[in-house]
PDB file of C-alpha atoms and ligand atoms in Angstrom:
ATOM      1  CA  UNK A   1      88.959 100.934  89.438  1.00  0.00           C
ATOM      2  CA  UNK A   2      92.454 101.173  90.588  1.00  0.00           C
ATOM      3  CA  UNK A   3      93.396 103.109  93.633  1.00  0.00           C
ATOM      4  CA  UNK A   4      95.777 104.651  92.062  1.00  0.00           C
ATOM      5  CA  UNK A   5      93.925 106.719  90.558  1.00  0.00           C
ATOM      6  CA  UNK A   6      91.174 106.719  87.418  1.00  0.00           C
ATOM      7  CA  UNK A   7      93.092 109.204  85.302  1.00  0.00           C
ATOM      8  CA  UNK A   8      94.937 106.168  83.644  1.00  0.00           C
ATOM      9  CA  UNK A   9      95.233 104.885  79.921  1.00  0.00           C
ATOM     10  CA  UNK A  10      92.265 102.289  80.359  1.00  0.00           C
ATOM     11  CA  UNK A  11      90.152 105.792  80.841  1.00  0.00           C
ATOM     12  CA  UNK A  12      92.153 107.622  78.189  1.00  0.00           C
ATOM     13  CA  UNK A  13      90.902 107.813  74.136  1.00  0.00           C
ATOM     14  CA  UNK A  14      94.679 108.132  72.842  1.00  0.00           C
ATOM     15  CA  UNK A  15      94.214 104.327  73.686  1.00  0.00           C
ATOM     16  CA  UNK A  16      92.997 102.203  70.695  1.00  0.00           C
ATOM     17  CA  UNK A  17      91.472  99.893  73.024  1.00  0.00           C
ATOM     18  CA  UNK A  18      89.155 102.232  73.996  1.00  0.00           C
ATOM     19  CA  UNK A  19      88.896 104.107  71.193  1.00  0.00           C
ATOM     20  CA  UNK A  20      88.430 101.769  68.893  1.00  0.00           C
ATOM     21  CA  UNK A  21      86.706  98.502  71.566  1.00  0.00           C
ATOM     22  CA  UNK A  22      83.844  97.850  69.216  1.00  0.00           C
ATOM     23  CA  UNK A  23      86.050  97.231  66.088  1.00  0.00           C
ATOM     24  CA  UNK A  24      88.741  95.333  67.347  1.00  0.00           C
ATOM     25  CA  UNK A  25      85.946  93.271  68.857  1.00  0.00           C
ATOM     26  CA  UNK A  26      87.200  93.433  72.942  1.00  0.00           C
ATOM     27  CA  UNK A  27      84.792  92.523  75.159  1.00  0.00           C
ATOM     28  CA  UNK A  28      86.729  91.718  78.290  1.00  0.00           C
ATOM     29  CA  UNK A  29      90.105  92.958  80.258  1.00  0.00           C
ATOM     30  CA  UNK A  30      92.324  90.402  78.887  1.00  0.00           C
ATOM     31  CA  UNK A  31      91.705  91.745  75.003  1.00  0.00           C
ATOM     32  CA  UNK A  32      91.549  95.317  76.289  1.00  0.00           C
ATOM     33  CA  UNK A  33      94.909  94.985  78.116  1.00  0.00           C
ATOM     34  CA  UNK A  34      96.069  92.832  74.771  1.00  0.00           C
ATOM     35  CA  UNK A  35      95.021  95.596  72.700  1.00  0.00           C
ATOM     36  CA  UNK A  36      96.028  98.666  74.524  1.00  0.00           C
ATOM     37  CA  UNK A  37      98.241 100.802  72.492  1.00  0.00           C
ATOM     38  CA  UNK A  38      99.147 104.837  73.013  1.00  0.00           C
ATOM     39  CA  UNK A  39      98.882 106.234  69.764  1.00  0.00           C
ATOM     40  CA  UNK A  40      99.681 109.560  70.811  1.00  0.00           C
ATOM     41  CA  UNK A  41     103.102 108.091  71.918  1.00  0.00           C
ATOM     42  CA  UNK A  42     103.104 104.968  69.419  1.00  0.00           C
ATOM     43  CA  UNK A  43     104.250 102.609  72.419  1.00  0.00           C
ATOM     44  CA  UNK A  44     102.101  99.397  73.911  1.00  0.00           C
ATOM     45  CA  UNK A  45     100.779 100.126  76.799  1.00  0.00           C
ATOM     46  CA  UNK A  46     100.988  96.721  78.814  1.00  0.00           C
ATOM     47  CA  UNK A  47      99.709  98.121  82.350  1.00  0.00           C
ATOM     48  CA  UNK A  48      96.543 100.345  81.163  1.00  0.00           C
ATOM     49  CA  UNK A  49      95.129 100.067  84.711  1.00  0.00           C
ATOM     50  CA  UNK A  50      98.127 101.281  86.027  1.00  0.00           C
ATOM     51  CA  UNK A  51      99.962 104.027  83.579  1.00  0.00           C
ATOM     52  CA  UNK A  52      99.293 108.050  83.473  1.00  0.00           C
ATOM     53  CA  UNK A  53     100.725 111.004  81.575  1.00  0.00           C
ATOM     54  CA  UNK A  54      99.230 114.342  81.435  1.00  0.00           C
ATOM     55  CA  UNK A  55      97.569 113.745  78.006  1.00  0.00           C
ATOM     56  CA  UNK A  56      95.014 111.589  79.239  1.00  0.00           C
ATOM     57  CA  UNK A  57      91.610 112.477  78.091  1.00  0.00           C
ATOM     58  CA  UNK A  58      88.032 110.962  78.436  1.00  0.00           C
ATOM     59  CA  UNK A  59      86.363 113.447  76.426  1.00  0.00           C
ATOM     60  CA  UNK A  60      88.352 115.948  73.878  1.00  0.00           C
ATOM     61  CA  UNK A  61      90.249 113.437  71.437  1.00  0.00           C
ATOM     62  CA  UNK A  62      92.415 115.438  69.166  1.00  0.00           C
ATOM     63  CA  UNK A  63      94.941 113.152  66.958  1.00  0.00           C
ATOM     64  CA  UNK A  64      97.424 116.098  66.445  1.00  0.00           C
ATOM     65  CA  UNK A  65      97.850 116.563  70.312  1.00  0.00           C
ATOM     66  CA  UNK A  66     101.595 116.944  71.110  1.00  0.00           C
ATOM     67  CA  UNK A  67     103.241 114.504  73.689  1.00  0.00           C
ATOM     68  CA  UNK A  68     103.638 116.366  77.385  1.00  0.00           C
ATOM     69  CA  UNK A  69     105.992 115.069  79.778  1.00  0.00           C
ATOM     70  CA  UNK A  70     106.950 111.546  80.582  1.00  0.00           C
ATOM     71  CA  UNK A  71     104.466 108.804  80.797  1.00  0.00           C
ATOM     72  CA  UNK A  72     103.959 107.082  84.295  1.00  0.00           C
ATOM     73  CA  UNK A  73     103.834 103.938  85.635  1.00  0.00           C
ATOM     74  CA  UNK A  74     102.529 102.833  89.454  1.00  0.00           C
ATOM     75  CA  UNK A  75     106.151 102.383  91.055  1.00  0.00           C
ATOM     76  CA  UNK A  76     107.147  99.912  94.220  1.00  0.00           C
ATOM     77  CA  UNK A  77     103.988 100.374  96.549  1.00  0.00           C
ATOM     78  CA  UNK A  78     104.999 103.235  99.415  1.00  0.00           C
ATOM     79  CA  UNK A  79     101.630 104.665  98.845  1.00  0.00           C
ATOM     80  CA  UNK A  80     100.665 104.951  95.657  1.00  0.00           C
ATOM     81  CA  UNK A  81     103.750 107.115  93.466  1.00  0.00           C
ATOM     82  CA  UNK A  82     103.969 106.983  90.258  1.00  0.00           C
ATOM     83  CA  UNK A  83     107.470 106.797  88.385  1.00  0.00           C
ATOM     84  CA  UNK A  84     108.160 107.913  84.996  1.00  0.00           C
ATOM     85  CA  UNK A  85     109.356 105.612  81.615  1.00  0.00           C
ATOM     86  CA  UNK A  86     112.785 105.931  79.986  1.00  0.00           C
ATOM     87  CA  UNK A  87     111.312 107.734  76.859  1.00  0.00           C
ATOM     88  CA  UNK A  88     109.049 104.882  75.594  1.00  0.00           C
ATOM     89  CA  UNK A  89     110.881 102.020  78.428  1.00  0.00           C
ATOM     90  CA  UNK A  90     108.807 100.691  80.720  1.00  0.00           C
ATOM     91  CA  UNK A  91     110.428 100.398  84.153  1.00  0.00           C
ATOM     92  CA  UNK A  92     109.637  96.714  85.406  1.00  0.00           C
ATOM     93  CA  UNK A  93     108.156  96.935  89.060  1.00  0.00           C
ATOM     94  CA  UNK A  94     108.736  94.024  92.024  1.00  0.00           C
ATOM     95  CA  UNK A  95     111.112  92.094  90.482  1.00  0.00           C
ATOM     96  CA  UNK A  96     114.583  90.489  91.475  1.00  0.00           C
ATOM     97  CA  UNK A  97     117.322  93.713  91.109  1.00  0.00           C
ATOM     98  CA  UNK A  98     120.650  94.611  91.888  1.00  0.00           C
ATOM     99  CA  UNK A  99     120.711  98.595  92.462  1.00  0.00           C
ATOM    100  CA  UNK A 100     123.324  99.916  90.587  1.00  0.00           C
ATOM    101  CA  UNK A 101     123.095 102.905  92.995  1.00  0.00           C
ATOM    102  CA  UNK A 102     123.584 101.316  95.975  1.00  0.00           C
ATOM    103  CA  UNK A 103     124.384  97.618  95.729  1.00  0.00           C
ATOM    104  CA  UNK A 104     121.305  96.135  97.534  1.00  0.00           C
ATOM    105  CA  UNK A 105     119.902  93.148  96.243  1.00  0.00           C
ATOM    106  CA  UNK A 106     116.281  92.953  96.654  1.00  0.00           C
ATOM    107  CA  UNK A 107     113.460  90.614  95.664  1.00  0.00           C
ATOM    108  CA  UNK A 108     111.480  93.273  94.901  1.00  0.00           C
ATOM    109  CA  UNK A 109     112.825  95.740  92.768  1.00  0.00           C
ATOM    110  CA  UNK A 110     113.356  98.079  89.110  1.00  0.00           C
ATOM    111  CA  UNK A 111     114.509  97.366  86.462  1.00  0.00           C
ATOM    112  CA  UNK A 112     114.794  99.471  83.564  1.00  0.00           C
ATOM    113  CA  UNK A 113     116.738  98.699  80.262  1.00  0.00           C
ATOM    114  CA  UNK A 114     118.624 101.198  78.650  1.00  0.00           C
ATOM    115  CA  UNK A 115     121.265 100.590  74.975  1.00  0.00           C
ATOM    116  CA  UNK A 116     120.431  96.792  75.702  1.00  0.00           C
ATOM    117  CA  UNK A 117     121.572  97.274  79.413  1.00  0.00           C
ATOM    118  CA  UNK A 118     119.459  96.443  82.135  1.00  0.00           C
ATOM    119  CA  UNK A 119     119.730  98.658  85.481  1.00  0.00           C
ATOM    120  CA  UNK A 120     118.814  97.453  88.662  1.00  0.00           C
ATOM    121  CA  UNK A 121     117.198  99.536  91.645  1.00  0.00           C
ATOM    122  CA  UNK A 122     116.161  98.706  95.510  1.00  0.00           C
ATOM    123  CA  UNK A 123     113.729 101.610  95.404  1.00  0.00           C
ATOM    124  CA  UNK A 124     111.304 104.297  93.498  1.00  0.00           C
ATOM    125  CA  UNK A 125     113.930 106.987  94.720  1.00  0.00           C
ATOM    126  CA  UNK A 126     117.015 104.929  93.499  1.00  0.00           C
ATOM    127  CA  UNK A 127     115.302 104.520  90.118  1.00  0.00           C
ATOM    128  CA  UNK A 128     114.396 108.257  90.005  1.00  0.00           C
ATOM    129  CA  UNK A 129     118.209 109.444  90.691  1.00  0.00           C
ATOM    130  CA  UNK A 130     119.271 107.271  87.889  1.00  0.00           C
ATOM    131  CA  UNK A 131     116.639 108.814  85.449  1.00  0.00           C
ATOM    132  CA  UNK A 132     117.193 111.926  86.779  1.00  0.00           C
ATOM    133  CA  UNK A 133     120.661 111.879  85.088  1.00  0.00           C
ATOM    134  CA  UNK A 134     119.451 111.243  81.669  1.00  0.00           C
ATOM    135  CA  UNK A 135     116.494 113.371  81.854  1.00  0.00           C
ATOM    136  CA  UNK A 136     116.048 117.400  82.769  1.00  0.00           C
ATOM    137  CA  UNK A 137     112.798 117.418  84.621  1.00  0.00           C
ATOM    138  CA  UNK A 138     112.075 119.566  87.666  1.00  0.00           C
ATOM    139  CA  UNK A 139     109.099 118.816  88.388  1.00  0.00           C
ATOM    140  CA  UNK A 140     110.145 115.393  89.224  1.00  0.00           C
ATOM    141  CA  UNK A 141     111.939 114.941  92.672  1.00  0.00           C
ATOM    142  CA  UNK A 142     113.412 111.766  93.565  1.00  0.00           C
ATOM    143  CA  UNK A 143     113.279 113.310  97.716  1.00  0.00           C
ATOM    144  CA  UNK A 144     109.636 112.614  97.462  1.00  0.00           C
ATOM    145  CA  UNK A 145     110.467 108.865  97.695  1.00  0.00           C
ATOM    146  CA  UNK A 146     111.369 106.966 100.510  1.00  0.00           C
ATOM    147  CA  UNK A 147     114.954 106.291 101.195  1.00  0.00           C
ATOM    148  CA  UNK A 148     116.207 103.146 100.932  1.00  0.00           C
ATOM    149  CA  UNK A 149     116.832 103.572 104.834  1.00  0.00           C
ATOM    150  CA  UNK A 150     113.304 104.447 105.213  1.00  0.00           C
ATOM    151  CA  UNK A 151     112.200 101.390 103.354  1.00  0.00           C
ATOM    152  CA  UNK A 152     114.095  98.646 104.370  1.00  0.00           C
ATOM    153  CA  UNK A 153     114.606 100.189 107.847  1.00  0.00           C
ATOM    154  CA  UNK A 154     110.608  99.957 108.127  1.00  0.00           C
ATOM    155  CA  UNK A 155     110.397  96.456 106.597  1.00  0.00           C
ATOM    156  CA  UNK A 156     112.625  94.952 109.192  1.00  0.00           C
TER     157      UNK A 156
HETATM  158  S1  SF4 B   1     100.149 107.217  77.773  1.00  0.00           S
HETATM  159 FE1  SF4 B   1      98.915 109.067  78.192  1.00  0.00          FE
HETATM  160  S2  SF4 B   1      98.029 109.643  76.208  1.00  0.00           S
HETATM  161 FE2  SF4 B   1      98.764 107.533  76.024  1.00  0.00          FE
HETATM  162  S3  SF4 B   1      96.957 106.244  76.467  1.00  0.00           S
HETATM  163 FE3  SF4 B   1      98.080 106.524  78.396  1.00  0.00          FE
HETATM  164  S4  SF4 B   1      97.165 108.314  79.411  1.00  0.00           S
HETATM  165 FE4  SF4 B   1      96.540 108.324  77.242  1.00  0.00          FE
HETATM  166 ZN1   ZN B   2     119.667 101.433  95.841  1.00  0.00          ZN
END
Protein backbone atom coordinates (compact mmCIF):
# COMPACT_ATOMS: atom_id res chain seq x y z
CA UNK A 1 0.00 0.00 0.00
CA UNK A 2 1.21 3.41 -0.69
CA UNK A 3 2.51 5.63 2.01
CA UNK A 4 0.65 8.10 1.04
CA UNK A 5 -2.03 7.06 2.34
CA UNK A 6 -4.84 4.04 1.67
CA UNK A 7 -7.76 6.40 1.20
CA UNK A 8 -6.94 6.45 -2.63
CA UNK A 9 -9.01 5.49 -5.85
CA UNK A 10 -7.46 1.84 -6.01
CA UNK A 11 -9.52 1.53 -2.45
CA UNK A 12 -12.44 3.59 -3.71
CA UNK A 13 -15.88 1.81 -5.46
CA UNK A 14 -16.59 5.06 -7.69
CA UNK A 15 -13.65 3.20 -9.52
CA UNK A 16 -14.84 0.67 -12.19
CA UNK A 17 -11.80 -1.23 -11.66
CA UNK A 18 -12.79 -2.12 -8.49
CA UNK A 19 -16.16 -2.07 -8.81
CA UNK A 20 -16.57 -3.90 -11.55
CA UNK A 21 -12.71 -6.32 -11.36
CA UNK A 22 -14.51 -9.56 -11.94
CA UNK A 23 -16.28 -8.44 -15.21
CA UNK A 24 -13.78 -6.62 -16.90
CA UNK A 25 -11.70 -9.70 -16.14
CA UNK A 26 -8.46 -7.76 -14.13
CA UNK A 27 -6.49 -9.88 -12.34
CA UNK A 28 -3.31 -7.92 -11.85
CA UNK A 29 -2.09 -4.04 -11.34
CA UNK A 30 -1.30 -3.40 -14.84
CA UNK A 31 -5.23 -4.10 -16.01
CA UNK A 32 -6.44 -2.49 -12.78
CA UNK A 33 -4.38 0.69 -13.39
CA UNK A 34 -5.51 0.19 -17.35
CA UNK A 35 -8.95 0.05 -16.29
CA UNK A 36 -9.29 2.57 -13.59
CA UNK A 37 -11.89 5.06 -14.36
CA UNK A 38 -13.85 7.67 -11.76
CA UNK A 39 -17.27 7.42 -12.66
CA UNK A 40 -18.39 9.73 -10.17
CA UNK A 41 -16.18 12.35 -12.00
CA UNK A 42 -16.20 10.57 -15.58
CA UNK A 43 -12.27 11.15 -15.86
CA UNK A 44 -9.42 8.16 -16.15
CA UNK A 45 -7.79 7.82 -13.35
CA UNK A 46 -4.10 6.94 -14.50
CA UNK A 47 -2.38 7.05 -10.88
CA UNK A 48 -5.09 4.96 -8.71
CA UNK A 49 -2.34 4.24 -6.14
CA UNK A 50 -1.67 7.66 -5.87
CA UNK A 51 -5.02 9.99 -6.32
CA UNK A 52 -7.66 11.08 -3.40
CA UNK A 53 -10.76 13.25 -3.21
CA UNK A 54 -13.12 13.31 -0.40
CA UNK A 55 -15.64 10.95 -2.13
CA UNK A 56 -13.69 8.00 -1.70
CA UNK A 57 -15.57 5.14 -0.29
CA UNK A 58 -14.84 1.39 0.49
CA UNK A 59 -18.15 0.59 1.67
CA UNK A 60 -21.41 2.94 0.93
CA UNK A 61 -21.52 3.11 -3.04
CA UNK A 62 -24.23 5.46 -4.03
CA UNK A 63 -24.22 6.33 -8.00
CA UNK A 64 -26.10 9.69 -7.44
CA UNK A 65 -23.32 10.97 -4.99
CA UNK A 66 -22.44 14.60 -5.91
CA UNK A 67 -18.72 15.51 -6.72
CA UNK A 68 -16.94 17.33 -3.43
CA UNK A 69 -13.97 19.31 -3.90
CA UNK A 70 -11.05 18.82 -6.19
CA UNK A 71 -9.53 15.50 -6.79
CA UNK A 72 -5.81 14.96 -5.61
CA UNK A 73 -2.86 13.77 -6.85
CA UNK A 74 0.62 12.85 -4.72
CA UNK A 75 2.62 16.17 -5.66
CA UNK A 76 6.73 16.59 -5.84
CA UNK A 77 7.84 14.41 -2.74
CA UNK A 78 8.45 17.04 0.44
CA UNK A 79 6.69 14.55 2.54
CA UNK A 80 3.90 13.23 1.24
CA UNK A 81 1.27 16.48 0.01
CA UNK A 82 -1.11 16.03 -2.10
CA UNK A 83 -2.00 18.71 -4.90
CA UNK A 84 -5.23 19.17 -6.50
CA UNK A 85 -6.29 18.64 -10.59
CA UNK A 86 -7.31 21.52 -12.87
CA UNK A 87 -11.04 20.40 -12.89
CA UNK A 88 -10.57 16.95 -14.55
CA UNK A 89 -6.36 17.89 -15.57
CA UNK A 90 -4.04 15.91 -14.16
CA UNK A 91 -0.97 17.86 -13.01
CA UNK A 92 2.16 15.83 -14.37
CA UNK A 93 4.68 15.28 -11.37
CA UNK A 94 8.85 15.11 -11.79
CA UNK A 95 9.14 16.12 -15.05
CA UNK A 96 11.36 18.71 -17.06
CA UNK A 97 9.45 22.43 -16.34
CA UNK A 98 9.94 25.91 -16.74
CA UNK A 99 7.95 27.75 -13.77
CA UNK A 100 6.02 30.28 -15.17
CA UNK A 101 6.03 31.79 -11.63
CA UNK A 102 9.38 32.10 -11.11
CA UNK A 103 11.57 31.20 -14.08
CA UNK A 104 13.48 28.17 -12.62
CA UNK A 105 14.13 25.43 -14.77
CA UNK A 106 14.09 22.21 -13.05
CA UNK A 107 14.39 18.53 -13.96
CA UNK A 108 11.91 17.76 -11.77
CA UNK A 109 8.91 19.60 -12.00
CA UNK A 110 4.69 20.39 -12.88
CA UNK A 111 3.22 20.62 -15.45
CA UNK A 112 -0.29 21.23 -15.91
CA UNK A 113 -2.13 22.02 -19.27
CA UNK A 114 -4.67 24.46 -19.40
CA UNK A 115 -6.81 25.87 -23.18
CA UNK A 116 -4.02 23.66 -24.91
CA UNK A 117 -1.28 25.56 -22.86
CA UNK A 118 1.07 23.83 -20.85
CA UNK A 119 2.35 25.62 -17.48
CA UNK A 120 5.44 24.89 -15.97
CA UNK A 121 6.27 24.88 -12.08
CA UNK A 122 9.65 24.32 -9.85
CA UNK A 123 7.47 23.37 -6.91
CA UNK A 124 4.02 22.00 -5.19
CA UNK A 125 3.66 25.69 -3.82
CA UNK A 126 4.38 27.34 -7.29
CA UNK A 127 1.77 25.02 -8.84
CA UNK A 128 -0.73 25.77 -6.01
CA UNK A 129 -0.42 29.79 -6.49
CA UNK A 130 -1.13 29.30 -10.09
CA UNK A 131 -4.32 27.16 -9.37
CA UNK A 132 -5.13 29.21 -6.74
CA UNK A 133 -5.96 31.96 -9.32
CA UNK A 134 -8.39 29.99 -11.26
CA UNK A 135 -9.94 28.30 -8.42
CA UNK A 136 -11.76 29.77 -4.99
CA UNK A 137 -10.75 27.23 -2.43
CA UNK A 138 -9.80 28.06 1.15
CA UNK A 139 -9.17 25.23 2.39
CA UNK A 140 -6.27 24.87 0.15
CA UNK A 141 -3.08 26.91 1.13
CA UNK A 142 -0.24 27.04 -1.10
CA UNK A 143 2.02 28.34 2.48
CA UNK A 144 1.78 24.76 3.47
CA UNK A 145 4.37 23.96 0.75
CA UNK A 146 7.84 24.48 0.77
CA UNK A 147 9.26 27.50 -0.85
CA UNK A 148 11.15 27.23 -3.66
CA UNK A 149 14.01 28.69 -1.31
CA UNK A 150 13.30 25.99 1.06
CA UNK A 151 13.59 23.38 -1.60
CA UNK A 152 16.32 24.09 -3.66
CA UNK A 153 18.14 25.84 -0.77
CA UNK A 154 17.98 22.24 1.01
CA UNK A 155 18.91 20.29 -2.15
CA UNK A 156 22.14 22.11 -2.58
S1 LIG B 1 -11.47 10.44 -7.76
FE1 LIG B 1 -12.44 10.20 -5.73
S2 LIG B 1 -14.46 9.29 -6.14
FE2 LIG B 1 -13.21 9.02 -7.99
S3 LIG B 1 -12.31 6.95 -7.78
FE3 LIG B 1 -10.83 8.42 -6.93
S4 LIG B 1 -11.26 8.55 -4.73
FE4 LIG B 1 -13.04 7.61 -5.75
ZN1 LIG C 1 8.70 28.65 -9.38
Amino acid sequence: MPNGGPDNCSNCLHNRALREAESLGISGPVAFIKHSYCSLRGVDITRPFWTYCANVTAHRYRSDERPRGPIFSSGLYEGYVRIPWHDDTEPQIEVPATCVLCGREVDSGITIEDDEVVHGFCTNRHYVEWWKGHHADGRIDSEAFQSPEERFDSNE
